[in-house]
Amino acid sequence: MNWRDYWNQDTPIYVNERHKLLHYRLIANDIVGLIPSPDAVVLDYGCGEALLADKVAARCARLYLSDAAPLVRERLNERFQSNERITVLATDDVASLGDSSLDLIVVNSLVQYLSLDEFRGLLKLLGEKLKAGGRLVLGDVIPPDISPLTDAKALLSFAWQGGFMSAALAGLARTAFSEYRKIREELGLAQYSEEEILDLLDDAGFVPERAERNLGHNQARMTFVGRPAQALDADDFAER
């Protein structure tokens, strides 16, 4: 089994429905805060079930939801089929979007499941799709020094605030014996230092920076913003 196969099924990654709802509510609110204008065209790449994508779509002109798992896309289409602002795509279909057509691209909690070559290829592709003044946001990047205990503490803090502590404790116990734990041990998760992500974004033609806070609840992980370097260079030249 690979990561794509794993996500193409019901998984125990969320301890209960309240956890899932609060997670996607937080991510939707974070994405809304990144949208530059009501006319923006936005891509949520590797979006998962995106339960509150309609809240994001209400703040922009067009929202593309892209995921590799057919089961996830089927559920997205069922949930948002009546929303004219939302289009569901397979990740392979992103290449068919127009070059320089997107104002904002969000890639949240996905980098850890990609090989380095896949990651480099994705950065190149998304750089082509981004408008000159657009932004690429990489969220939930796992640093090398983080431990599973740190993630568990972040979940318990989120659970305490969200009112699902008992379910979170039971969920952590289940995870120790879950398929997720087994496939994580077999395939691993990609981890990057801040310097490594900045270098990868720079190599892909972005001017990178680390954001002040991570998307979502786990602030031990990192979020980065990349802006097309050519556009910024052109702006600098015009100001001279």
CSV table of C-alpha atoms in Angstrom, one decimal:
chain,number,residue,atom,x,y,z
A,1,MET,CA,0.0,0.0,0.0
A,2,ASN,CA,1.2,3.6,-0.7
A,3,TRP,CA,-0.1,6.8,0.8
A,4,ARG,CA,-2.5,7.5,-2.1
A,5,ASP,CA,-4.1,4.1,-1.5
A,6,TYR,CA,-4.3,4.7,2.2
A,7,TRP,CA,-6.3,8.0,1.8
A,8,ASN,CA,-8.7,6.4,-0.7
A,9,GLN,CA,-10.7,4.8,2.2
A,10,ASP,CA,-12.2,5.7,5.5
A,11,THR,CA,-9.4,6.3,7.9
A,12,PRO,CA,-9.1,6.7,11.7
A,13,ILE,CA,-7.0,9.9,11.4
A,14,TYR,CA,-9.8,11.9,13.1
A,15,VAL,CA,-10.9,10.6,16.5
A,16,ASN,CA,-14.6,11.4,15.9
A,17,GLU,CA,-16.8,13.6,13.7
A,18,ARG,CA,-16.4,16.6,16.0
A,19,HIS,CA,-12.6,16.5,15.6
A,20,LYS,CA,-13.0,16.3,11.8
A,21,LEU,CA,-15.4,19.2,11.7
A,22,LEU,CA,-13.3,21.4,13.9
A,23,HIS,CA,-10.2,20.6,12.0
A,24,TYR,CA,-11.7,21.5,8.6
A,25,ARG,CA,-13.4,24.6,10.1
A,26,LEU,CA,-10.0,25.8,11.3
A,27,ILE,CA,-8.3,25.1,7.9
A,28,ALA,CA,-11.2,26.9,6.1
A,29,ASN,CA,-10.8,29.9,8.3
A,30,ASP,CA,-7.1,30.0,7.7
A,31,ILE,CA,-7.5,29.8,4.0
A,32,VAL,CA,-10.1,32.5,4.0
A,33,GLY,CA,-7.5,34.7,5.7
A,34,LEU,CA,-5.1,34.2,2.8
A,35,ILE,CA,-7.5,35.1,0.0
A,36,PRO,CA,-6.4,38.4,-1.5
A,37,SER,CA,-9.7,39.6,-3.0
A,38,PRO,CA,-13.2,38.5,-3.8
A,39,ASP,CA,-12.1,38.1,-7.5
A,40,ALA,CA,-9.4,35.6,-6.6
A,41,VAL,CA,-9.0,32.1,-8.1
A,42,VAL,CA,-7.9,29.7,-5.5
A,43,LEU,CA,-6.6,26.1,-5.6
A,44,ASP,CA,-6.7,23.9,-2.5
A,45,TYR,CA,-4.3,21.1,-3.6
A,46,GLY,CA,-4.5,17.8,-1.6
A,47,CYS,CA,-7.7,19.2,0.0
A,48,GLY,CA,-9.0,16.1,1.7
A,49,GLU,CA,-12.7,16.2,2.5
A,50,ALA,CA,-12.7,20.0,2.9
A,51,LEU,CA,-16.0,20.0,4.8
A,52,LEU,CA,-16.4,23.7,4.8
A,53,ALA,CA,-15.1,24.6,1.4
A,54,ASP,CA,-18.3,26.5,0.7
A,55,LYS,CA,-17.2,29.0,3.3
A,56,VAL,CA,-13.9,29.5,1.4
A,57,ALA,CA,-15.7,29.7,-2.0
A,58,ALA,CA,-18.0,32.4,-0.7
A,59,ARG,CA,-14.9,34.6,-0.3
A,60,CYS,CA,-13.4,34.1,-3.8
A,61,ALA,CA,-14.5,33.9,-7.5
A,62,ARG,CA,-13.5,30.3,-8.1
A,63,LEU,CA,-12.3,27.5,-5.8
A,64,TYR,CA,-10.6,24.4,-7.2
A,65,LEU,CA,-10.6,21.4,-4.8
A,66,SER,CA,-8.0,18.9,-5.9
A,67,ASP,CA,-7.3,15.5,-4.3
A,68,ALA,CA,-5.6,12.3,-5.5
A,69,ALA,CA,-8.1,9.9,-3.9
A,70,PRO,CA,-11.2,9.0,-6.0
A,71,LEU,CA,-13.3,8.3,-2.9
A,72,VAL,CA,-12.5,11.8,-1.6
A,73,ARG,CA,-13.4,13.4,-4.9
A,74,GLU,CA,-16.7,11.5,-5.0
A,75,ARG,CA,-17.6,12.9,-1.6
A,76,LEU,CA,-16.6,16.4,-2.6
A,77,ASN,CA,-18.7,16.3,-5.7
A,78,GLU,CA,-21.7,15.0,-3.7
A,79,ARG,CA,-21.3,17.7,-1.1
A,80,PHE,CA,-20.7,20.7,-3.4
A,81,GLN,CA,-22.4,19.8,-6.7
A,82,SER,CA,-24.8,22.7,-6.3
A,83,ASN,CA,-22.1,25.3,-5.7
A,84,GLU,CA,-21.2,26.9,-8.9
A,85,ARG,CA,-18.0,28.4,-7.5
A,86,ILE,CA,-16.4,25.0,-6.7
A,87,THR,CA,-14.8,22.7,-9.1
A,88,VAL,CA,-13.4,19.3,-8.0
A,89,LEU,CA,-10.3,18.0,-9.8
A,90,ALA,CA,-8.0,15.0,-9.6
A,91,THR,CA,-4.4,16.1,-8.8
A,92,ASP,CA,-3.4,15.0,-12.2
A,93,ASP,CA,-5.9,17.4,-13.7
A,94,VAL,CA,-4.2,20.4,-12.2
A,95,ALA,CA,-1.8,20.4,-15.1
A,96,SER,CA,-4.7,21.2,-17.5
A,97,LEU,CA,-5.4,24.5,-15.7
A,98,GLY,CA,-4.3,27.6,-17.5
A,99,ASP,CA,-0.8,28.9,-16.8
A,100,SER,CA,-0.7,32.0,-14.7
A,101,SER,CA,-4.3,31.6,-13.8
A,102,LEU,CA,-4.3,31.2,-10.0
A,103,ASP,CA,-4.1,33.9,-7.3
A,104,LEU,CA,-3.6,31.5,-4.4
A,105,ILE,CA,-2.5,27.9,-4.1
A,106,VAL,CA,-2.7,26.2,-0.7
A,107,VAL,CA,-0.9,22.8,-0.1
A,108,ASN,CA,-1.7,21.8,3.4
A,109,SER,CA,-0.5,18.7,5.2
A,110,LEU,CA,0.6,17.0,2.0
A,111,VAL,CA,4.4,17.6,1.7
A,112,GLN,CA,5.1,14.8,4.2
A,113,TYR,CA,3.6,12.2,1.9
A,114,LEU,CA,5.6,13.1,-1.2
A,115,SER,CA,9.1,11.9,-2.2
A,116,LEU,CA,11.6,14.7,-2.8
A,117,ASP,CA,11.3,14.3,-6.6
A,118,GLU,CA,7.5,14.4,-6.3
A,119,PHE,CA,7.8,17.6,-4.2
A,120,ARG,CA,10.2,19.3,-6.6
A,121,GLY,CA,7.9,18.4,-9.5
A,122,LEU,CA,4.9,19.8,-7.7
A,123,LEU,CA,6.6,23.0,-7.0
A,124,LYS,CA,7.5,23.4,-10.6
A,125,LEU,CA,3.9,22.7,-11.8
A,126,LEU,CA,2.3,25.0,-9.3
A,127,GLY,CA,4.8,27.8,-10.1
A,128,GLU,CA,3.6,27.6,-13.7
A,129,LYS,CA,-0.1,27.9,-12.6
A,130,LEU,CA,0.4,30.9,-10.3
A,131,LYS,CA,-0.2,34.5,-11.4
A,132,ALA,CA,2.7,36.9,-11.2
A,133,GLY,CA,1.3,38.4,-8.0
A,134,GLY,CA,0.1,35.2,-6.5
A,135,ARG,CA,1.1,33.2,-3.5
A,136,LEU,CA,1.9,29.5,-2.9
A,137,VAL,CA,1.3,28.4,0.7
A,138,LEU,CA,2.8,25.2,2.0
A,139,GLY,CA,1.2,24.3,5.4
A,140,ASP,CA,1.8,21.7,8.1
A,141,VAL,CA,5.4,21.0,7.1
A,142,ILE,CA,7.0,18.6,9.6
A,143,PRO,CA,10.4,19.6,11.0
A,144,PRO,CA,13.1,16.9,11.6
A,145,ASP,CA,13.2,17.4,15.3
A,146,ILE,CA,9.4,16.9,16.0
A,147,SER,CA,8.4,13.8,17.9
A,148,PRO,CA,5.1,11.9,17.9
A,149,LEU,CA,4.7,13.0,21.5
A,150,THR,CA,4.7,16.7,20.3
A,151,ASP,CA,1.9,15.9,17.8
A,152,ALA,CA,0.0,14.1,20.6
A,153,LYS,CA,0.2,17.1,22.9
A,154,ALA,CA,-1.0,19.4,20.1
A,155,LEU,CA,-4.0,17.1,19.5
A,156,LEU,CA,-4.9,16.9,23.2
A,157,SER,CA,-4.7,20.7,23.5
A,158,PHE,CA,-7.0,21.1,20.4
A,159,ALA,CA,-9.3,18.4,21.9
A,160,TRP,CA,-9.5,20.2,25.2
A,161,GLN,CA,-10.5,23.5,23.5
A,162,GLY,CA,-12.9,21.7,21.2
A,163,GLY,CA,-14.6,19.5,23.7
A,164,PHE,CA,-13.6,16.0,22.5
A,165,MET,CA,-10.9,15.1,25.0
A,166,SER,CA,-12.2,11.6,25.8
A,167,ALA,CA,-12.4,10.7,22.1
A,168,ALA,CA,-8.9,12.1,21.6
A,169,LEU,CA,-7.4,9.9,24.3
A,170,ALA,CA,-9.2,6.9,22.9
A,171,GLY,CA,-8.1,7.8,19.4
A,172,LEU,CA,-4.4,8.1,20.4
A,173,ALA,CA,-4.6,4.6,21.9
A,174,ARG,CA,-6.2,3.2,18.7
A,175,THR,CA,-3.5,4.9,16.6
A,176,ALA,CA,-0.8,2.8,18.3
A,177,PHE,CA,-2.3,-0.3,16.6
A,178,SER,CA,-3.7,1.3,13.5
A,179,GLU,CA,-3.0,0.8,9.8
A,180,TYR,CA,-1.8,4.5,9.8
A,181,ARG,CA,0.9,3.6,12.3
A,182,LYS,CA,2.0,0.6,10.2
A,183,ILE,CA,2.2,2.4,6.9
A,184,ARG,CA,3.9,5.4,8.5
A,185,GLU,CA,6.6,3.0,9.8
A,186,GLU,CA,6.9,1.3,6.3
A,187,LEU,CA,6.9,4.4,4.1
A,188,GLY,CA,7.9,7.2,6.5
A,189,LEU,CA,7.0,10.8,6.5
A,190,ALA,CA,9.1,13.4,4.8
A,191,GLN,CA,10.5,16.0,7.2
A,192,TYR,CA,12.2,19.2,6.3
A,193,SER,CA,14.1,21.9,8.2
A,194,GLU,CA,13.2,25.6,7.6
A,195,GLU,CA,16.4,26.0,5.6
A,196,GLU,CA,15.6,23.1,3.4
A,197,ILE,CA,12.1,24.3,2.5
A,198,LEU,CA,13.4,27.8,1.8
A,199,ASP,CA,16.0,26.4,-0.5
A,200,LEU,CA,13.6,24.1,-2.4
A,201,LEU,CA,11.2,27.1,-2.9
A,202,ASP,CA,14.1,29.2,-4.1
A,203,ASP,CA,15.3,26.6,-6.5
A,204,ALA,CA,11.7,26.4,-7.9
A,205,GLY,CA,11.7,30.1,-8.7
A,206,PHE,CA,9.9,31.5,-5.6
A,207,VAL,CA,10.9,34.1,-3.1
A,208,PRO,CA,10.2,32.2,0.1
A,209,GLU,CA,9.5,33.1,3.7
A,210,ARG,CA,8.3,31.2,6.7
A,211,ALA,CA,4.9,32.3,8.0
A,212,GLU,CA,4.4,33.5,11.6
A,213,ARG,CA,2.0,30.6,12.3
A,214,ASN,CA,1.2,27.2,10.9
A,215,LEU,CA,-2.1,26.4,9.3
A,216,GLY,CA,-4.3,24.4,11.6
A,217,HIS,CA,-3.8,23.6,15.3
A,218,ASN,CA,-0.3,22.2,15.5
A,219,GLN,CA,2.1,25.1,15.9
A,220,ALA,CA,5.1,22.8,16.2
A,221,ARG,CA,4.8,22.4,12.4
A,222,MET,CA,5.6,25.0,9.9
A,223,THR,CA,3.9,27.0,7.0
A,224,PHE,CA,5.8,28.7,4.2
A,225,VAL,CA,4.8,31.3,1.6
A,226,GLY,CA,6.4,31.5,-1.9
A,227,ARG,CA,5.9,34.4,-4.3
A,228,PRO,CA,7.1,34.1,-7.9
A,229,ALA,CA,10.6,35.5,-8.1
A,230,GLN,CA,10.3,36.8,-11.6
A,231,ALA,CA,7.3,39.0,-10.7
A,232,LEU,CA,9.1,40.5,-7.7
A,233,ASP,CA,12.2,41.1,-9.8
A,234,ALA,CA,10.0,42.9,-12.4
A,235,ASP,CA,8.5,45.1,-9.7
A,236,ASP,CA,11.9,46.0,-8.3
A,237,PHE,CA,13.1,47.0,-11.8
A,238,ALA,CA,9.9,49.1,-12.4
A,239,GLU,CA,10.6,51.0,-9.2
A,240,ARG,CA,14.1,52.0,-10.2
